PDB file of C-alpha atoms in Angstrom:
ATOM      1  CA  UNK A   1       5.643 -26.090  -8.580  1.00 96.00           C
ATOM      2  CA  UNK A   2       4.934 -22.209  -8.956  1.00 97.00           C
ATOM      3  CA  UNK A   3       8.130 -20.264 -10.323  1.00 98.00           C
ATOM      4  CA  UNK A   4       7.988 -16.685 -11.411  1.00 98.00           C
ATOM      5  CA  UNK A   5      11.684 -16.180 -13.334  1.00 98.00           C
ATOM      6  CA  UNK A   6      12.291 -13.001 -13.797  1.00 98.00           C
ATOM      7  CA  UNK A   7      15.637 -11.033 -15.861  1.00 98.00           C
ATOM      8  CA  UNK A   8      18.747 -10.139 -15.410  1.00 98.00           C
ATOM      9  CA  UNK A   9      19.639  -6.857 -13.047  1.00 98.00           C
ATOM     10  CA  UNK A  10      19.844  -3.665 -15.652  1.00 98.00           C
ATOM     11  CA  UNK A  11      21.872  -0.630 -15.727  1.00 98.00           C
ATOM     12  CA  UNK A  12      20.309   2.357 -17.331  1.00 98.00           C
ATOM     13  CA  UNK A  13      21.001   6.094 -17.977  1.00 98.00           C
ATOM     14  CA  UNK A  14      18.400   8.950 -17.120  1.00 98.00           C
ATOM     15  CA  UNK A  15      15.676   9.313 -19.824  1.00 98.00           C
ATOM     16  CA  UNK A  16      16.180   5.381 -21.138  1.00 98.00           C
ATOM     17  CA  UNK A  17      13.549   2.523 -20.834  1.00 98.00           C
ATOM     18  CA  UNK A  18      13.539  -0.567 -18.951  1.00 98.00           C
ATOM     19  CA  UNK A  19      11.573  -3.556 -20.061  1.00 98.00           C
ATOM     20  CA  UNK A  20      11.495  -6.652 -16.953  1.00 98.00           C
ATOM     21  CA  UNK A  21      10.088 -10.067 -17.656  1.00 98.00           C
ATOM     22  CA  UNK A  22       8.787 -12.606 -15.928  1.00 98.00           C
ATOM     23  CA  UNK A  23       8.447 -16.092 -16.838  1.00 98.00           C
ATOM     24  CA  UNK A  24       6.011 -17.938 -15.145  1.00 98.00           C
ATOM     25  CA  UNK A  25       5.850 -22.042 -14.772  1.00 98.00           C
ATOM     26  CA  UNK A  26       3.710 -24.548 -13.045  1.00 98.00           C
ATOM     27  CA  UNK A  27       0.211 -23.285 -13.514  1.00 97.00           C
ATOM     28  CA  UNK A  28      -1.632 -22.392 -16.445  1.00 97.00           C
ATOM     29  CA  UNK A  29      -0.639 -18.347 -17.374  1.00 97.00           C
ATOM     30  CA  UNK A  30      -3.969 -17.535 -18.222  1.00 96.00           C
ATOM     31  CA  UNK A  31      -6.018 -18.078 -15.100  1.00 96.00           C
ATOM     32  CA  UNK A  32      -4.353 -15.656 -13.431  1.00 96.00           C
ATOM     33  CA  UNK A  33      -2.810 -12.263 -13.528  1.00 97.00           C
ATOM     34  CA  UNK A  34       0.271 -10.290 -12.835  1.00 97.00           C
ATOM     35  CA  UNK A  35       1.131  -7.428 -10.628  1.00 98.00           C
ATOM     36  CA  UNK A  36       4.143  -5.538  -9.930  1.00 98.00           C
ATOM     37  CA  UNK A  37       5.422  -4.688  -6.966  1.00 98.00           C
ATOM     38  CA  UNK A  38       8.580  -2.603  -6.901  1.00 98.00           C
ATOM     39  CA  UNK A  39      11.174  -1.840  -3.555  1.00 98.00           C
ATOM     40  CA  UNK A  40      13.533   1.494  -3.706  1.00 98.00           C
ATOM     41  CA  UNK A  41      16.602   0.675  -1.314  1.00 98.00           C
ATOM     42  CA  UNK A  42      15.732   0.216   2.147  1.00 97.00           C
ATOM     43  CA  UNK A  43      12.446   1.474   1.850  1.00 98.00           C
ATOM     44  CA  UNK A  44       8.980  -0.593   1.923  1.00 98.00           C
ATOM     45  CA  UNK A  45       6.800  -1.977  -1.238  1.00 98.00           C
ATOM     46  CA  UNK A  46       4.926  -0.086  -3.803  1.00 98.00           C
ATOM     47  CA  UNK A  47       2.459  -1.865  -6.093  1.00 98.00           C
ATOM     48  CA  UNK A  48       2.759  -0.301  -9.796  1.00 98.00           C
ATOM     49  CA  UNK A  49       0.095  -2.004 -11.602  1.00 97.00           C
ATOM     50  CA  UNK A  50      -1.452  -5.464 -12.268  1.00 97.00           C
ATOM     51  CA  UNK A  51      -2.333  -6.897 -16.123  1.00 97.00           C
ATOM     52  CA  UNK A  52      -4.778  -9.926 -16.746  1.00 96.00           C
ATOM     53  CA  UNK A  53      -3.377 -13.172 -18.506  1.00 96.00           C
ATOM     54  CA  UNK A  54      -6.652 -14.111 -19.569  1.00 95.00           C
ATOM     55  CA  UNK A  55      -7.961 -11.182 -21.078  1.00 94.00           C
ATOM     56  CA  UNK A  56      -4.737  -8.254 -21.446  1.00 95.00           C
ATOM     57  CA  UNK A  57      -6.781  -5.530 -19.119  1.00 95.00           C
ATOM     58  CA  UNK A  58      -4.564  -3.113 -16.820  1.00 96.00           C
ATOM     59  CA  UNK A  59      -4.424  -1.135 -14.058  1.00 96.00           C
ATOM     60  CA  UNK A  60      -1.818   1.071 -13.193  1.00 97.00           C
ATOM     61  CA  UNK A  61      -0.982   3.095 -10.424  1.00 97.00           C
ATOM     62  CA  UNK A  62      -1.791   6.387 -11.123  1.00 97.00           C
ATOM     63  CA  UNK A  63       1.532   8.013 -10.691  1.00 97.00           C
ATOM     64  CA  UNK A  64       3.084   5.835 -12.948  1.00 97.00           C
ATOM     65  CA  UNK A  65       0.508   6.367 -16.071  1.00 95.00           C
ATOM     66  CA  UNK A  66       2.064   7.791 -19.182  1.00 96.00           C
ATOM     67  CA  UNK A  67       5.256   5.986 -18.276  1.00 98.00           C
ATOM     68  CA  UNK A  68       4.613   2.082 -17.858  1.00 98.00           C
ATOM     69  CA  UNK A  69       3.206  -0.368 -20.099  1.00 98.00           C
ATOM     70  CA  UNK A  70       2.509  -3.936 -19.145  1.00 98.00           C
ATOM     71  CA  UNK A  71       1.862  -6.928 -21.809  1.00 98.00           C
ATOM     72  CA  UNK A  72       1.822 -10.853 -21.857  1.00 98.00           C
ATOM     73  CA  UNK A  73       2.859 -13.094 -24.206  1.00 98.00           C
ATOM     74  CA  UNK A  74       0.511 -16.288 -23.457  1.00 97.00           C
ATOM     75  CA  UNK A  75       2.308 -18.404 -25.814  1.00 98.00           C
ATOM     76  CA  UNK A  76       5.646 -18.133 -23.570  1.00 98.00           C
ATOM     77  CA  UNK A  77       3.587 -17.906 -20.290  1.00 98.00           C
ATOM     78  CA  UNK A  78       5.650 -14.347 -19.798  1.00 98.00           C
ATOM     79  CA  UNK A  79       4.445 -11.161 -18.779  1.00 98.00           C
ATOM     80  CA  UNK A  80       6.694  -7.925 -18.863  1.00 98.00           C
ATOM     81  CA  UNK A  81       6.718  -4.318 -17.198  1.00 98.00           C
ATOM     82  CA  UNK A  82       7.920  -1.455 -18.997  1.00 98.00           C
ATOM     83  CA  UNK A  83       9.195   1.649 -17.653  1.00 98.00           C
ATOM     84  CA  UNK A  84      10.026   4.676 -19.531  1.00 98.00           C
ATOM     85  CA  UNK A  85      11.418   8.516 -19.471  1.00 98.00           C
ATOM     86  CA  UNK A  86      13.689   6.450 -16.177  1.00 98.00           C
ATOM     87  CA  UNK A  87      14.387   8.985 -13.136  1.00 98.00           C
ATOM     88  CA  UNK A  88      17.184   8.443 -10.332  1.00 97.00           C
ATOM     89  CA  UNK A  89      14.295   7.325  -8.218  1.00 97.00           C
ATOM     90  CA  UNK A  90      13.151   4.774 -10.327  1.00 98.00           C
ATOM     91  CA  UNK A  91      16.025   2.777  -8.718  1.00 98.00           C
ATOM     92  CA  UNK A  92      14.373  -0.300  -7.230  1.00 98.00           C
ATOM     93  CA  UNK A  93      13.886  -3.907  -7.011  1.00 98.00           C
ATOM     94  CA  UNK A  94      11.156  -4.726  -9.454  1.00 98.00           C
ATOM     95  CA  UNK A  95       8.708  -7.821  -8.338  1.00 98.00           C
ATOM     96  CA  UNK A  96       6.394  -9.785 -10.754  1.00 98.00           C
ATOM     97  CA  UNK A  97       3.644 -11.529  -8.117  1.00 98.00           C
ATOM     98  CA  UNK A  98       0.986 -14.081  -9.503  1.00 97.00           C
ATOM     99  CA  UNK A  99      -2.256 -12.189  -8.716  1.00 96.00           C
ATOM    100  CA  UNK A 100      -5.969 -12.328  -9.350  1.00 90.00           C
ATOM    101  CA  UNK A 101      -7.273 -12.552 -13.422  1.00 88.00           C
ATOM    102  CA  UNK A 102     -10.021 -10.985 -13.114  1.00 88.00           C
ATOM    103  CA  UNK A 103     -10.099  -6.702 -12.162  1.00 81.00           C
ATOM    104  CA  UNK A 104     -13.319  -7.362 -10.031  1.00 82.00           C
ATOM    105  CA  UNK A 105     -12.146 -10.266  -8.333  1.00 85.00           C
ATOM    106  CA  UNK A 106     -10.020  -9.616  -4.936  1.00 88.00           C
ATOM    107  CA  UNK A 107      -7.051 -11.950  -4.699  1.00 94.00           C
ATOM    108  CA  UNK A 108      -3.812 -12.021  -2.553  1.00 97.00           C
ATOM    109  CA  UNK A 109       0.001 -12.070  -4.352  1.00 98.00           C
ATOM    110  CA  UNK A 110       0.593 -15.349  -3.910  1.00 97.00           C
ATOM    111  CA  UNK A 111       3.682 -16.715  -5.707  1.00 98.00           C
ATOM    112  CA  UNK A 112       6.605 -13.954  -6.266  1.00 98.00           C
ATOM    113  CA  UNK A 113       9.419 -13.846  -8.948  1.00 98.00           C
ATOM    114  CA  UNK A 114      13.032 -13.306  -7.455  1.00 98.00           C
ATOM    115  CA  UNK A 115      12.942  -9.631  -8.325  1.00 98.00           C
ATOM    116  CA  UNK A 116      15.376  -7.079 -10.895  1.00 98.00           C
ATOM    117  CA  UNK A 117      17.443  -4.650  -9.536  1.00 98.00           C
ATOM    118  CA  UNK A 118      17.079  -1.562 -12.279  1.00 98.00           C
ATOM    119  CA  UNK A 119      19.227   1.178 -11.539  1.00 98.00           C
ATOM    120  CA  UNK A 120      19.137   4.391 -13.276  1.00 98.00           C
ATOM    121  CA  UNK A 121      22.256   6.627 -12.942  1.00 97.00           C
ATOM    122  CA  UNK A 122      24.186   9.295 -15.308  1.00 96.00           C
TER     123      UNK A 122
ATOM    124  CA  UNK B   1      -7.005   6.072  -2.646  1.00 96.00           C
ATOM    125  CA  UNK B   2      -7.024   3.492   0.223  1.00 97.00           C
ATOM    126  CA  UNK B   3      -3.793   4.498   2.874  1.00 98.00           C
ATOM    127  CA  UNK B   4      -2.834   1.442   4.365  1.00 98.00           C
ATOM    128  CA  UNK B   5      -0.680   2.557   8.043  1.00 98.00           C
ATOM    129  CA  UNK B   6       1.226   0.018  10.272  1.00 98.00           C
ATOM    130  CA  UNK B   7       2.540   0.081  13.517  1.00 97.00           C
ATOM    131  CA  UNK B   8       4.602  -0.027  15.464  1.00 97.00           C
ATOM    132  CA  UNK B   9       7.490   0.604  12.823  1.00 98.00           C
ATOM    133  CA  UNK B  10      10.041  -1.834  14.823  1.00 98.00           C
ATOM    134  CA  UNK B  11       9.092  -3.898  17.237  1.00 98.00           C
ATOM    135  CA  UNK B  12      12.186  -5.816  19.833  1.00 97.00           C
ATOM    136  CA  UNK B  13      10.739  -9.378  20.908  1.00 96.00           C
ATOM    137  CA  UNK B  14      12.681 -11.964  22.882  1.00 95.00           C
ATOM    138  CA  UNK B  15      13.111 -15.470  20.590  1.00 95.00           C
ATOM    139  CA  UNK B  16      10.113 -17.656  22.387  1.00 96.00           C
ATOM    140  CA  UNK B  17       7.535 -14.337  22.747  1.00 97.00           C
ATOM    141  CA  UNK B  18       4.510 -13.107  21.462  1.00 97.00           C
ATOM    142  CA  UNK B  19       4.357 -10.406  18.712  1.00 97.00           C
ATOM    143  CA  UNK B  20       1.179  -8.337  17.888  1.00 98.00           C
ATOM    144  CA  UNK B  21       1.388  -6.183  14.605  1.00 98.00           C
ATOM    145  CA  UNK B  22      -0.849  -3.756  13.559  1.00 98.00           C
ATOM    146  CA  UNK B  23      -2.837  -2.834  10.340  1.00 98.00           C
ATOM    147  CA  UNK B  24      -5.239   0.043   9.752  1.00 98.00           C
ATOM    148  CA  UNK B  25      -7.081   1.047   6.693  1.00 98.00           C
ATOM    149  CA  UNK B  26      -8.238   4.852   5.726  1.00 98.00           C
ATOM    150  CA  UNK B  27     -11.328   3.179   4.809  1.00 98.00           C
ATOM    151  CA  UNK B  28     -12.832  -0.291   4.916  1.00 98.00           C
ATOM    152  CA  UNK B  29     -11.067  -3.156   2.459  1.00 97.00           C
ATOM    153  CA  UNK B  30     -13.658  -5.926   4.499  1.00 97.00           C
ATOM    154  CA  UNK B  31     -11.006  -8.827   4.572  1.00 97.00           C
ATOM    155  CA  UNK B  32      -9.455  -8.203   1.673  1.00 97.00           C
ATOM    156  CA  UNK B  33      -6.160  -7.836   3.445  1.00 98.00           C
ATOM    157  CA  UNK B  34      -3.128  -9.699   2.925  1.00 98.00           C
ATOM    158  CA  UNK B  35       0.135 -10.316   5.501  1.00 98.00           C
ATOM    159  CA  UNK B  36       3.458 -11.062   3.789  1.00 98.00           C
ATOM    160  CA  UNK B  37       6.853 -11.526   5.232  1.00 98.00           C
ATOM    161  CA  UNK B  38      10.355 -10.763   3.865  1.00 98.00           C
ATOM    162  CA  UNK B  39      13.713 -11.495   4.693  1.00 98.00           C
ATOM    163  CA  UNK B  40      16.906  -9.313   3.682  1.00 96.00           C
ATOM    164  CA  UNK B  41      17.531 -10.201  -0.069  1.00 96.00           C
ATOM    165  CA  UNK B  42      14.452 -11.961  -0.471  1.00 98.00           C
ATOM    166  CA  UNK B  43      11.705 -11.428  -2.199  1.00 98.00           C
ATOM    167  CA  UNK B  44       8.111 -11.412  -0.181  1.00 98.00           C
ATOM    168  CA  UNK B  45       6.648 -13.856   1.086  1.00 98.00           C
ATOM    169  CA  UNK B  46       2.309 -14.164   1.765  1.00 98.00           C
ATOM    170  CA  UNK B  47       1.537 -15.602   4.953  1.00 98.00           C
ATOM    171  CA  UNK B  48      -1.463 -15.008   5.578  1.00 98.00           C
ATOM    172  CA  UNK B  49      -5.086 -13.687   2.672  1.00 98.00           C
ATOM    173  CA  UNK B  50      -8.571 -13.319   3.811  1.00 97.00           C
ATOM    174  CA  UNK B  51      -7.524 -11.604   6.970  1.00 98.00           C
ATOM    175  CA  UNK B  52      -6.723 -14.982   8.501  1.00 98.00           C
ATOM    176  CA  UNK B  53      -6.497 -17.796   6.399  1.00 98.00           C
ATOM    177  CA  UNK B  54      -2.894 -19.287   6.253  1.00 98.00           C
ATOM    178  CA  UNK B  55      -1.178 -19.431   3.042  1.00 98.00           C
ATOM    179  CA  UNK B  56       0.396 -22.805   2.464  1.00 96.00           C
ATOM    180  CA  UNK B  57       3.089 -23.961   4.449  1.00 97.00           C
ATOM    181  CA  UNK B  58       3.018 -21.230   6.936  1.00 98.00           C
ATOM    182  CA  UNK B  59       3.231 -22.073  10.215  1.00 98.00           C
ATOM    183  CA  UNK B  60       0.454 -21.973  13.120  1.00 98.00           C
ATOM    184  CA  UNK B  61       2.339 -19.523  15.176  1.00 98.00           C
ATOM    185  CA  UNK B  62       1.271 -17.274  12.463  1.00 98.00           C
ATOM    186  CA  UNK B  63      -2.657 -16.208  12.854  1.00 98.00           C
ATOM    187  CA  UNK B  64      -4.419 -12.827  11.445  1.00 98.00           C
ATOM    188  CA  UNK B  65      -7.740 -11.232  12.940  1.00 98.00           C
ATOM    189  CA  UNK B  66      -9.654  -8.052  11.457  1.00 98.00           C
ATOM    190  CA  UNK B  67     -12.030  -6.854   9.151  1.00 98.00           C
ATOM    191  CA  UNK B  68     -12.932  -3.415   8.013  1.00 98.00           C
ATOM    192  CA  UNK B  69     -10.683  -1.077   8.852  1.00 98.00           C
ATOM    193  CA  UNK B  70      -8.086  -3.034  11.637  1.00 98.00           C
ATOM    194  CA  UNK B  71      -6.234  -5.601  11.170  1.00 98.00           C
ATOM    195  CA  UNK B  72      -3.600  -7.466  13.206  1.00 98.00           C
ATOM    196  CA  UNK B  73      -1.386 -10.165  12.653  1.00 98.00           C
ATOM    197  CA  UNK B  74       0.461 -12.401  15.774  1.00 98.00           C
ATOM    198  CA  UNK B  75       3.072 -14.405  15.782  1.00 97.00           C
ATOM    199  CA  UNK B  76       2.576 -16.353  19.112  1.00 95.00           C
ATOM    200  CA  UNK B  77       5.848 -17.777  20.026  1.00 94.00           C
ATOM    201  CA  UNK B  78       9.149 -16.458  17.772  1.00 96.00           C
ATOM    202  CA  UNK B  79      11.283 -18.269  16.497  1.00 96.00           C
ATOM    203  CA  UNK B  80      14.587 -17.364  15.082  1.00 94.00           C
ATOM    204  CA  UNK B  81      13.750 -17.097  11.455  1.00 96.00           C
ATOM    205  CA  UNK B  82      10.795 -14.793  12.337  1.00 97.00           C
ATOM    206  CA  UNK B  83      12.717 -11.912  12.481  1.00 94.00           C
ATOM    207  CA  UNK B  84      12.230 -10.128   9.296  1.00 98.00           C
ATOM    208  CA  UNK B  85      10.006  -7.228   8.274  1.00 98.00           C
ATOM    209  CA  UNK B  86       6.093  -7.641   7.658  1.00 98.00           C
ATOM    210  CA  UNK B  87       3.822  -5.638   5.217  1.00 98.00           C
ATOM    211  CA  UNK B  88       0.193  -5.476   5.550  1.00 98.00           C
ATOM    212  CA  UNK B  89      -1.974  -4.940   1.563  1.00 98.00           C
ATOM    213  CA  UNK B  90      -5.460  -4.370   1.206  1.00 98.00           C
ATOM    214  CA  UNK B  91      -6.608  -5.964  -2.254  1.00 97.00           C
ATOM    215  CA  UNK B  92     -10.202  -4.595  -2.174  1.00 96.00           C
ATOM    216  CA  UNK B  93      -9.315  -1.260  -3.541  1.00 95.00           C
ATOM    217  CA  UNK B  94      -7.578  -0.061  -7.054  1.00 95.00           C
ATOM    218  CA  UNK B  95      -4.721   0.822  -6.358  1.00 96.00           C
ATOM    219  CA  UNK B  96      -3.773  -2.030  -4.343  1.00 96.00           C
ATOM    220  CA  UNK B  97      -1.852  -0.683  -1.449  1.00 98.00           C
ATOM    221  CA  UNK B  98       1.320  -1.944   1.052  1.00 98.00           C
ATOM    222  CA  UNK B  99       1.587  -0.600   4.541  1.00 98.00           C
ATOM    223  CA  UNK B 100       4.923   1.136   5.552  1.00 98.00           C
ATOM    224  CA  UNK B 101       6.272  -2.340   7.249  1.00 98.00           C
ATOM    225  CA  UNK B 102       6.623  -3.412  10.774  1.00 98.00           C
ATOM    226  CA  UNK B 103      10.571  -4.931  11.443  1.00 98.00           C
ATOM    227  CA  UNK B 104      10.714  -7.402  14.085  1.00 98.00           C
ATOM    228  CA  UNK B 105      13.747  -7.554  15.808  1.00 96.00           C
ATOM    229  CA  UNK B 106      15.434  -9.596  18.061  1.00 91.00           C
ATOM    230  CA  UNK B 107      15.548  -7.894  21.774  1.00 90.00           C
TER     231      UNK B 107
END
């Protein structure tokens, strides 16, 4: 069956980085892509960005350029989200979601990870 | 950028009812709109991709109309474990984009 793992919860001070996996299993890695999908507390969900396991391209959302950096490793089936220069209201619940592999190619977030809790405070 | 706007925010149903949520686009996504459910502590759920095709496992009760710009999703009889909060996300567009969530509570 479908299982996106993803880390452990992290703790992090004001101007650190975060980096998230997200371990996928029971489908091959590279047909598909990646997208994540993060949730301050008790608000809704924002999509951040999305990264191909077939071919490594990106899209980001545009507020979040210059500060996150997603990769895959194929050979572990893992992809990972990296956020840097951290802000109080980075504090969320971070998703991984299988998505689509191909940027042209509409597709639905079909299987989710259990998400990371990432707090950022002084 | 595509602005994605649900209503009502909550919505108080009786267990056995009919619920009708509601999904508008800023611009047309076709049916390239996606319904997912979540629970407290959970991560989402999809229910329902293509505007109204059924992901697997989910229920009949569940059934999504739309195209273009509005979209709706019912639930034709709640049950219990219904009541949670629903997001609406086009998937036409970069960015992809969420609506602000309907919660469905119990009346």
């Amino acid at each position: 069956q479908v299982q996106l793992v993803q880390s452990g919860a992290e703790v992090k001070k004001p101007g650190a980085s975060v980096k998230v996996s997200c371990k996928a299993s029971g489908y091959t890695f590279t047909s598909y892509g990646i997208s994540w999908v993060r949730q301050a507390p008790g608000q809704g969900l924002e999509w951040m960005g999305w990264i191909s396991a077939y071919n490594g391209n990106t899209n980001y959302a545009q507020k979040l350029q210059g500060r996150v950096t997603m990769t895959t490793d194929t050979s572990t089936s893992t992809a990972y989200m990296e956020l840097r220069s951290l802000r109080s209201d980075d504090t969320a619940v971070y998703y991984c979601a299988r998505d689509g592999r191909f940027v042209v190619v509409p597709a639905a977030l079909d299987y989710w990870g259990q998400g990371t809790l990432v707090t950022v405070s002084s | 950028e595509i602005v994605m706007t649900q209503s009502p925010a909550t919505l108080s149903v009786s267990p056995g009812e009919r619920a009708t949520l509601s999904c508008r686009a800023s611009q047309s996504v076709s049916s390239n709109l996606a319904w997912y459910q979540q629970k407290p502590g959970q991560a989402p759920r999809l229910l329902i991709y293509g505007a109204s095709t059924r992901a697997t496992g989910i229920p009949a009760r569940f059934s999504g109309s739309g195209s273009g710009t509005e979209f709706t999703l019912t639930i034709s009889s709640l049950q219990s474990e219904d009541f949670a909060v629903y997001y609406c996300q086009q998937y036409n567009n970069w960015p992809r984009a969420f609506g602000g969530g309907t919660k469905v509570e119990i009346k």
